[in-house]
Amino acid sequence: MSSAEARGAVEAVWRMESARIVGALARYTGDFSLAEDLAQEALAEALVSWSVNGVPTEPAGWLLTTGRRRAIDAFRRRAGRDERYAVLARGLDDSAPGADVLFDPDAIEDDVLGLMFISCHPVLSKEARIALTLRVVGGLGSDEIAKAFLVPVATIQARITRAKKTLAAARVPFAVPERQELTERLGSVLQVIYLIFTEGSFASGGEEWIRTDLAGEARRLARVLVRLDASGNPVLLEDQDRRLWDQSAIRRGRAALARAAGAGRGLGAYGLQAAIAECHAVARSVAETDWQRIVILYEALGRLTPSPVIELNRAVAVAMAAGPAEGLELVDAIASRGELTGSHLLPAIRGEMLTRLGRRDEARSALLQALELCGNAAERAALERKIDGVSRP
């Protein structure tokens, strides 16, 4: 592969994956500024390696593993000067899995949100917030940002450098802010996204009236942001507005499931779970969901990977397909075997079924037990609302 081809591949991966790469490295190191430097070092190494060895099968994973190894080297170099890095450096193993350590699917969106809230932190000036957001979340180069706002590249680079130093001096943690901080910080994030969109929609200079690249980037950042529920409260399936579901993601998922089903070997455990998700995704409401098919899919899944949790999910589907009495019978059978002791899920589901049967006192008792066992604040709030509902005359 030529150097030009390698550079094109690196730029493409960076544009698509930069936020997740920097976010994962920031989560791993606990140091936002270091994470951005590590990602840039990994990019520089990729330019050389990929031109010789070709683009790896998992380019984002390659960059993450390289960044992680550079982080280990940095920790060890700093260990003698900083006890914080000495703690991180102890016990590190260069041969341990690389990208697997960093690319936690459950943390990816939090990583990107964390980057947004750091880049738009109120300690930074408005100009610095815009430059840093476009750099670390949008994946734009300093020259692209400079061109967008008609300032010299050196000015943008200086803003980014000062912003990183300011964040380091203020010891801003890498995390989505706690709820009490969200109101103050959210305004800053929204302002930056709005300014980026405004510049894209009505370019302040240059030859183009509309900068579709900047406007598109602002829309992408807004889509990431709206995934963070303002109140933090879960919205139950029956209360969700299905018109707001990501239809393009659903179409991609269904296409992938169809390819897996067409392979001729039958669906495995993950394919069966995807098929269950498809039943929910295509239904217009909870009532119109094909619950009987979900029951069958859970039966097949239970044969492949026996689990009391799968049995509990099947009981919920049975309750929806055949009525709460039949579902409750299955739940009580799981409880009688002593399975899922200590989990709030079983009493929560039992309380739901008892509520549907009109057995309110028993339902309240089960929901109170679930509340006592539940450790998640948002889920506890939902349980409290249910308890309040069955307690009212």
CSV table of C-alpha atoms in Angstrom, one decimal:
chain,number,residue,atom,x,y,z
A,1,MET,CA,0.0,0.0,0.0
A,2,SER,CA,1.3,3.5,-0.9
A,3,SER,CA,1.8,6.2,1.7
A,4,ALA,CA,-1.1,8.2,0.2
A,5,GLU,CA,-3.4,5.2,0.4
A,6,ALA,CA,-2.4,4.6,4.0
A,7,ARG,CA,-3.0,8.2,4.9
A,8,GLY,CA,-6.4,8.1,3.3
A,9,ALA,CA,-7.3,5.0,5.3
A,10,VAL,CA,-6.1,6.5,8.5
A,11,GLU,CA,-8.1,9.7,7.9
A,12,ALA,CA,-11.2,7.7,7.2
A,13,VAL,CA,-11.0,5.7,10.3
A,14,TRP,CA,-10.2,8.8,12.4
A,15,ARG,CA,-13.2,10.7,11.0
A,16,MET,CA,-15.5,7.8,11.9
A,17,GLU,CA,-14.0,6.5,15.1
A,18,SER,CA,-12.0,9.4,16.7
A,19,ALA,CA,-14.5,10.2,19.5
A,20,ARG,CA,-14.8,6.6,20.5
A,21,ILE,CA,-11.0,6.1,20.4
A,22,VAL,CA,-10.1,9.2,22.4
A,23,GLY,CA,-13.0,8.5,24.8
A,24,ALA,CA,-11.9,4.9,25.5
A,25,LEU,CA,-8.3,6.0,26.0
A,26,ALA,CA,-9.5,8.8,28.4
A,27,ARG,CA,-11.5,6.3,30.4
A,28,TYR,CA,-8.5,4.0,30.5
A,29,THR,CA,-6.0,6.6,31.6
A,30,GLY,CA,-8.2,9.0,33.5
A,31,ASP,CA,-6.4,11.8,31.7
A,32,PHE,CA,-8.1,13.6,28.8
A,33,SER,CA,-5.1,15.5,27.6
A,34,LEU,CA,-2.9,12.3,27.6
A,35,ALA,CA,-5.6,10.4,25.8
A,36,GLU,CA,-5.7,12.8,22.9
A,37,ASP,CA,-1.9,12.7,22.7
A,38,LEU,CA,-1.9,8.9,22.7
A,39,ALA,CA,-4.5,8.8,19.9
A,40,GLN,CA,-2.3,11.1,17.8
A,41,GLU,CA,0.7,8.9,18.5
A,42,ALA,CA,-1.3,5.9,17.4
A,43,LEU,CA,-2.3,7.7,14.2
A,44,ALA,CA,1.4,8.5,13.4
A,45,GLU,CA,2.4,4.9,13.9
A,46,ALA,CA,-0.5,3.7,11.7
A,47,LEU,CA,0.7,5.9,8.8
A,48,VAL,CA,4.0,4.0,8.8
A,49,SER,CA,2.7,0.5,9.7
A,50,TRP,CA,-0.3,0.4,7.4
A,51,SER,CA,1.7,1.6,4.4
A,52,VAL,CA,4.0,-1.5,4.9
A,53,ASN,CA,1.6,-4.1,6.3
A,54,GLY,CA,-1.7,-2.9,4.9
A,55,VAL,CA,-4.8,-1.8,6.8
A,56,PRO,CA,-5.6,-4.3,9.6
A,57,THR,CA,-8.9,-6.1,9.8
A,58,GLU,CA,-10.0,-4.0,12.8
A,59,PRO,CA,-8.4,-0.6,12.2
A,60,ALA,CA,-10.1,1.1,15.2
A,61,GLY,CA,-9.1,-1.8,17.4
A,62,TRP,CA,-5.5,-1.6,16.1
A,63,LEU,CA,-5.4,2.1,17.0
A,64,LEU,CA,-6.8,1.4,20.5
A,65,THR,CA,-4.3,-1.3,21.2
A,66,THR,CA,-1.4,0.9,20.0
A,67,GLY,CA,-2.7,3.8,22.1
A,68,ARG,CA,-3.0,1.5,25.2
A,69,ARG,CA,0.6,0.3,24.8
A,70,ARG,CA,1.8,3.9,24.5
A,71,ALA,CA,-0.2,4.6,27.7
A,72,ILE,CA,1.6,1.8,29.5
A,73,ASP,CA,4.9,3.3,28.4
A,74,ALA,CA,3.8,6.7,29.6
A,75,PHE,CA,2.7,5.4,33.0
A,76,ARG,CA,6.0,3.7,33.5
A,77,ARG,CA,8.0,6.8,32.5
A,78,ARG,CA,6.0,8.9,34.9
A,79,ALA,CA,5.9,6.4,37.8
A,80,GLY,CA,9.0,7.8,39.4
A,81,ARG,CA,7.7,11.3,39.4
A,82,ASP,CA,4.0,10.9,40.2
A,83,GLU,CA,2.5,8.4,42.6
A,84,ARG,CA,-0.8,8.5,40.7
A,85,TYR,CA,0.9,7.0,37.6
A,86,ALA,CA,2.9,4.6,39.7
A,87,VAL,CA,-0.3,3.1,40.9
A,88,LEU,CA,-1.5,2.7,37.3
A,89,ALA,CA,1.8,1.3,36.1
A,90,ARG,CA,2.0,-1.4,38.7
A,91,GLY,CA,0.9,-4.8,37.4
A,92,LEU,CA,0.4,-3.7,33.8
A,93,ASP,CA,0.9,-6.4,31.2
A,94,ASP,CA,1.9,-5.4,27.7
A,95,SER,CA,0.6,-8.7,26.4
A,96,ALA,CA,-2.9,-8.4,27.9
A,97,PRO,CA,-5.8,-7.9,25.5
A,98,GLY,CA,-5.6,-4.4,24.0
A,99,ALA,CA,-8.8,-3.2,22.4
A,100,ASP,CA,-10.9,-5.6,24.5
A,101,VAL,CA,-9.8,-3.6,27.6
A,102,LEU,CA,-10.9,-0.3,26.1
A,103,PHE,CA,-13.8,-0.9,23.7
A,104,ASP,CA,-16.5,-1.7,26.3
A,105,PRO,CA,-19.7,-1.6,24.2
A,106,ASP,CA,-21.7,-0.5,27.3
A,107,ALA,CA,-19.4,2.5,27.8
A,108,ILE,CA,-19.0,3.7,24.3
A,109,GLU,CA,-21.9,6.3,24.3
A,110,ASP,CA,-20.8,7.5,27.8
A,111,ASP,CA,-17.3,7.9,26.5
A,112,VAL,CA,-18.5,10.2,23.6
A,113,LEU,CA,-20.8,12.1,26.0
A,114,GLY,CA,-17.9,12.5,28.4
A,115,LEU,CA,-15.8,14.0,25.6
A,116,MET,CA,-18.5,16.4,24.7
A,117,PHE,CA,-18.9,17.7,28.3
A,118,ILE,CA,-15.2,18.0,28.8
A,119,SER,CA,-14.7,19.8,25.5
A,120,CYS,CA,-17.5,22.3,26.3
A,121,HIS,CA,-16.5,22.8,30.0
A,122,PRO,CA,-17.4,26.3,31.3
A,123,VAL,CA,-13.7,26.9,32.4
A,124,LEU,CA,-12.9,27.2,28.7
A,125,SER,CA,-13.6,30.2,26.5
A,126,LYS,CA,-16.3,30.0,23.8
A,127,GLU,CA,-13.6,29.8,21.0
A,128,ALA,CA,-11.7,27.1,22.8
A,129,ARG,CA,-14.8,25.0,23.4
A,130,ILE,CA,-15.7,25.1,19.7
A,131,ALA,CA,-12.1,24.2,18.6
A,132,LEU,CA,-11.7,21.4,21.1
A,133,THR,CA,-15.2,19.9,20.4
A,134,LEU,CA,-14.5,19.9,16.6
A,135,ARG,CA,-11.1,18.3,17.2
A,136,VAL,CA,-11.8,15.6,19.7
A,137,VAL,CA,-15.5,14.8,19.2
A,138,GLY,CA,-15.8,15.7,15.5
A,139,GLY,CA,-12.5,14.4,14.4
A,140,LEU,CA,-11.6,17.5,12.4
A,141,GLY,CA,-8.0,18.5,11.8
A,142,SER,CA,-6.6,21.9,12.9
A,143,ASP,CA,-6.5,23.0,9.3
A,144,GLU,CA,-10.2,22.1,8.7
A,145,ILE,CA,-11.3,24.0,11.8
A,146,ALA,CA,-9.1,27.0,10.9
A,147,LYS,CA,-10.6,27.0,7.4
A,148,ALA,CA,-14.2,26.9,8.8
A,149,PHE,CA,-13.7,29.9,11.1
A,150,LEU,CA,-11.3,31.9,8.8
A,151,VAL,CA,-8.4,32.0,11.3
A,152,PRO,CA,-4.8,30.8,10.9
A,153,VAL,CA,-4.0,27.2,11.7
A,154,ALA,CA,-1.6,28.3,14.4
A,155,THR,CA,-4.4,30.1,16.2
A,156,ILE,CA,-6.5,27.0,16.3
A,157,GLN,CA,-3.6,24.9,17.5
A,158,ALA,CA,-2.8,27.4,20.2
A,159,ARG,CA,-6.5,27.4,21.3
A,160,ILE,CA,-6.5,23.6,21.6
A,161,THR,CA,-3.2,23.5,23.4
A,162,ARG,CA,-4.4,26.2,25.9
A,163,ALA,CA,-7.7,24.4,26.4
A,164,LYS,CA,-6.0,21.1,27.2
A,165,LYS,CA,-3.7,22.8,29.7
A,166,THR,CA,-6.6,24.6,31.3
A,167,LEU,CA,-8.6,21.4,31.7
A,168,ALA,CA,-5.6,19.7,33.2
A,169,ALA,CA,-5.0,22.6,35.7
A,170,ALA,CA,-8.6,22.5,36.7
A,171,ARG,CA,-8.5,18.7,37.1
A,172,VAL,CA,-11.7,18.2,35.2
A,173,PRO,CA,-12.6,14.5,35.5
A,174,PHE,CA,-13.5,12.4,32.4
A,175,ALA,CA,-17.1,11.7,33.0
A,176,VAL,CA,-20.7,12.7,32.1
A,177,PRO,CA,-21.5,15.2,34.9
A,178,GLU,CA,-23.7,14.2,37.9
A,179,ARG,CA,-27.3,15.3,37.6
A,180,GLN,CA,-26.9,18.4,39.8
A,181,GLU,CA,-24.1,19.7,37.4
A,182,LEU,CA,-26.0,18.9,34.2
A,183,THR,CA,-28.0,22.1,34.0
A,184,GLU,CA,-25.0,24.4,34.1
A,185,ARG,CA,-22.8,22.2,31.8
A,186,LEU,CA,-25.6,21.4,29.3
A,187,GLY,CA,-26.1,25.0,28.4
A,188,SER,CA,-22.4,25.2,27.4
A,189,VAL,CA,-22.6,22.1,25.3
A,190,LEU,CA,-25.8,23.3,23.5
A,191,GLN,CA,-24.2,26.7,22.8
A,192,VAL,CA,-21.2,25.1,21.1
A,193,ILE,CA,-23.4,22.8,19.0
A,194,TYR,CA,-25.6,25.7,18.0
A,195,LEU,CA,-22.7,27.9,17.0
A,196,ILE,CA,-21.2,25.1,14.9
A,197,PHE,CA,-24.6,24.6,13.2
A,198,THR,CA,-25.0,28.3,12.6
A,199,GLU,CA,-21.6,28.6,11.0
A,200,GLY,CA,-22.5,25.6,8.8
A,201,SER,CA,-25.9,27.0,7.8
A,202,PHE,CA,-24.7,30.6,7.2
A,203,ALA,CA,-21.0,30.6,6.5
A,204,SER,CA,-19.4,33.8,7.8
A,205,GLY,CA,-16.9,33.8,5.0
A,206,GLY,CA,-15.4,31.8,2.1
A,207,GLU,CA,-16.9,30.9,-1.2
A,208,GLU,CA,-19.7,28.7,0.0
A,209,TRP,CA,-23.0,30.0,1.4
A,210,ILE,CA,-23.7,26.8,3.4
A,211,ARG,CA,-21.0,24.6,5.0
A,212,THR,CA,-22.8,21.2,4.8
A,213,ASP,CA,-19.9,19.5,6.6
A,214,LEU,CA,-20.1,21.7,9.6
A,215,ALA,CA,-23.9,21.6,9.7
A,216,GLY,CA,-23.9,17.9,9.4
A,217,GLU,CA,-21.3,17.6,12.3
A,218,ALA,CA,-23.6,19.7,14.5
A,219,ARG,CA,-26.5,17.5,13.8
A,220,ARG,CA,-24.4,14.4,14.6
A,221,LEU,CA,-23.3,15.9,17.9
A,222,ALA,CA,-26.9,16.8,18.7
A,223,ARG,CA,-28.0,13.2,18.1
A,224,VAL,CA,-25.3,12.0,20.5
A,225,LEU,CA,-26.4,14.5,23.1
A,226,VAL,CA,-30.1,13.6,23.0
A,227,ARG,CA,-29.3,10.0,24.0
A,228,LEU,CA,-28.7,11.4,27.5
A,229,ASP,CA,-32.2,11.6,29.0
A,230,ALA,CA,-32.6,15.0,30.7
A,231,SER,CA,-34.1,13.6,33.9
A,232,GLY,CA,-32.3,10.3,33.9
A,233,ASN,CA,-35.6,8.5,34.3
A,234,PRO,CA,-36.3,5.2,32.4
A,235,VAL,CA,-39.2,5.3,30.0
A,236,LEU,CA,-41.1,2.0,30.1
A,237,LEU,CA,-41.7,0.1,26.9
A,238,GLU,CA,-45.4,0.7,26.8
A,239,ASP,CA,-44.9,4.5,27.3
A,240,GLN,CA,-42.2,5.0,24.6
A,241,ASP,CA,-43.0,7.0,21.5
A,242,ARG,CA,-41.9,4.5,18.9
A,243,ARG,CA,-41.8,7.1,16.2
A,244,LEU,CA,-38.6,8.4,17.9
A,245,TRP,CA,-36.8,5.0,17.6
A,246,ASP,CA,-33.8,4.9,15.3
A,247,GLN,CA,-35.4,3.4,12.2
A,248,SER,CA,-32.1,3.3,10.2
A,249,ALA,CA,-30.5,1.3,13.0
A,250,ILE,CA,-33.5,-1.1,13.0
A,251,ARG,CA,-33.2,-1.6,9.3
A,252,ARG,CA,-29.5,-2.3,9.6
A,253,GLY,CA,-30.2,-4.8,12.4
A,254,ARG,CA,-32.9,-6.6,10.5
A,255,ALA,CA,-30.7,-6.8,7.4
A,256,ALA,CA,-27.9,-8.4,9.5
A,257,LEU,CA,-30.4,-10.8,11.1
A,258,ALA,CA,-31.7,-11.8,7.7
A,259,ARG,CA,-28.2,-12.5,6.5
A,260,ALA,CA,-27.5,-14.6,9.6
A,261,ALA,CA,-30.8,-16.6,9.1
A,262,GLY,CA,-29.9,-17.1,5.4
A,263,ALA,CA,-26.6,-18.7,6.2
A,264,GLY,CA,-28.4,-22.1,6.5
A,265,ARG,CA,-27.0,-23.1,9.9
A,266,GLY,CA,-29.9,-21.9,12.1
A,267,LEU,CA,-29.7,-19.0,14.5
A,268,GLY,CA,-27.5,-19.3,17.6
A,269,ALA,CA,-28.0,-17.7,20.9
A,270,TYR,CA,-27.2,-14.2,19.7
A,271,GLY,CA,-29.3,-14.6,16.6
A,272,LEU,CA,-32.3,-15.7,18.7
A,273,GLN,CA,-31.9,-12.6,21.0
A,274,ALA,CA,-31.7,-10.4,17.9
A,275,ALA,CA,-34.9,-12.1,16.6
A,276,ILE,CA,-36.6,-11.2,19.9
A,277,ALA,CA,-35.5,-7.6,19.6
A,278,GLU,CA,-36.8,-7.6,16.0
A,279,CYS,CA,-40.3,-8.6,17.3
A,280,HIS,CA,-40.3,-5.5,19.5
A,281,ALA,CA,-38.7,-3.2,16.9
A,282,VAL,CA,-41.3,-3.9,14.2
A,283,ALA,CA,-44.4,-3.8,16.4
A,284,ARG,CA,-46.5,-0.7,16.4
A,285,SER,CA,-47.3,-1.0,20.1
A,286,VAL,CA,-46.9,-3.4,23.1
A,287,ALA,CA,-50.4,-4.8,22.4
A,288,GLU,CA,-49.6,-5.5,18.7
A,289,THR,CA,-46.3,-7.3,19.5
A,290,ASP,CA,-46.1,-10.9,18.4
A,291,TRP,CA,-45.8,-12.2,21.9
A,292,GLN,CA,-46.4,-15.8,20.9
A,293,ARG,CA,-43.4,-15.8,18.6
A,294,ILE,CA,-41.3,-14.3,21.4
A,295,VAL,CA,-42.4,-17.1,23.7
A,296,ILE,CA,-41.2,-19.6,21.1
A,297,LEU,CA,-37.9,-17.8,20.6
A,298,TYR,CA,-37.2,-17.8,24.4
A,299,GLU,CA,-38.0,-21.5,24.5
A,300,ALA,CA,-35.3,-22.1,21.8
A,301,LEU,CA,-32.9,-19.7,23.6
A,302,GLY,CA,-33.5,-21.5,26.9
A,303,ARG,CA,-32.5,-24.9,25.3
A,304,LEU,CA,-29.3,-23.4,23.9
A,305,THR,CA,-28.3,-21.5,27.0
A,306,PRO,CA,-30.3,-22.5,30.0
A,307,SER,CA,-30.7,-19.7,32.5
A,308,PRO,CA,-33.2,-18.6,35.1
A,309,VAL,CA,-33.1,-15.1,33.6
A,310,ILE,CA,-34.1,-16.4,30.2
A,311,GLU,CA,-36.9,-18.4,31.9
A,312,LEU,CA,-38.0,-15.2,33.6
A,313,ASN,CA,-38.1,-13.3,30.3
A,314,ARG,CA,-40.1,-16.2,28.8
A,315,ALA,CA,-42.6,-15.9,31.7
A,316,VAL,CA,-43.1,-12.2,30.9
A,317,ALA,CA,-43.8,-13.1,27.2
A,318,VAL,CA,-46.2,-15.9,28.3
A,319,ALA,CA,-48.0,-13.4,30.5
A,320,MET,CA,-48.4,-11.0,27.6
A,321,ALA,CA,-49.5,-13.8,25.2
A,322,ALA,CA,-51.7,-15.9,27.4
A,323,GLY,CA,-52.5,-13.8,30.4
A,324,PRO,CA,-50.8,-12.8,33.8
A,325,ALA,CA,-52.0,-15.9,35.6
A,326,GLU,CA,-50.0,-18.3,33.4
A,327,GLY,CA,-47.0,-16.0,33.6
A,328,LEU,CA,-47.2,-15.8,37.4
A,329,GLU,CA,-47.3,-19.6,37.6
A,330,LEU,CA,-43.9,-19.7,35.8
A,331,VAL,CA,-42.4,-17.0,37.9
A,332,ASP,CA,-43.5,-18.7,41.1
A,333,ALA,CA,-41.9,-21.9,39.9
A,334,ILE,CA,-38.5,-20.1,39.4
A,335,ALA,CA,-38.9,-18.6,42.9
A,336,SER,CA,-39.7,-22.0,44.5
A,337,ARG,CA,-36.4,-23.4,43.2
A,338,GLY,CA,-34.5,-20.6,45.0
A,339,GLU,CA,-33.2,-19.2,41.8
A,340,LEU,CA,-32.5,-15.4,41.3
A,341,THR,CA,-32.4,-14.9,45.1
A,342,GLY,CA,-31.0,-11.5,45.7
A,343,SER,CA,-32.1,-10.2,42.3
A,344,HIS,CA,-34.8,-7.5,42.2
A,345,LEU,CA,-36.0,-8.6,38.8
A,346,LEU,CA,-38.1,-11.6,40.0
A,347,PRO,CA,-40.1,-9.7,42.6
A,348,ALA,CA,-40.4,-6.7,40.3
A,349,ILE,CA,-41.9,-8.9,37.5
A,350,ARG,CA,-44.0,-10.8,40.0
A,351,GLY,CA,-45.4,-7.5,41.3
A,352,GLU,CA,-46.3,-6.4,37.8
A,353,MET,CA,-48.2,-9.6,37.2
A,354,LEU,CA,-50.0,-9.4,40.5
A,355,THR,CA,-51.0,-5.9,39.7
A,356,ARG,CA,-52.6,-7.0,36.4
A,357,LEU,CA,-54.5,-9.7,38.3
A,358,GLY,CA,-55.9,-7.1,40.7
A,359,ARG,CA,-54.1,-8.6,43.7
A,360,ARG,CA,-52.9,-5.2,44.9
A,361,ASP,CA,-51.7,-5.9,48.4
A,362,GLU,CA,-49.5,-8.8,47.2
A,363,ALA,CA,-48.3,-6.7,44.3
A,364,ARG,CA,-47.2,-3.9,46.7
A,365,SER,CA,-45.4,-6.4,48.9
A,366,ALA,CA,-43.5,-7.8,45.9
A,367,LEU,CA,-42.6,-4.4,44.5
A,368,LEU,CA,-41.3,-3.3,48.0
A,369,GLN,CA,-39.1,-6.4,48.0
A,370,ALA,CA,-37.8,-5.4,44.6
A,371,LEU,CA,-37.2,-1.9,45.7
A,372,GLU,CA,-35.1,-3.2,48.7
A,373,LEU,CA,-33.0,-5.3,46.4
A,374,CYS,CA,-32.5,-2.8,43.6
A,375,GLY,CA,-29.3,-0.8,43.5
A,376,ASN,CA,-29.9,1.4,40.5
A,377,ALA,CA,-31.3,4.9,41.4
A,378,ALA,CA,-33.2,5.4,38.1
A,379,GLU,CA,-34.8,1.9,38.4
A,380,ARG,CA,-35.7,2.5,42.0
A,381,ALA,CA,-37.5,5.6,41.0
A,382,ALA,CA,-39.6,3.6,38.5
A,383,LEU,CA,-40.4,1.0,41.2
A,384,GLU,CA,-41.4,3.7,43.6
A,385,ARG,CA,-43.9,5.1,41.0
A,386,LYS,CA,-45.3,1.6,40.6
A,387,ILE,CA,-45.7,1.2,44.3
A,388,ASP,CA,-47.4,4.5,44.5
A,389,GLY,CA,-49.8,3.4,41.8
A,390,VAL,CA,-50.9,0.2,43.5
A,391,SER,CA,-51.1,1.9,46.9
A,392,ARG,CA,-53.6,4.5,45.7
A,393,PRO,CA,-57.3,3.6,46.1
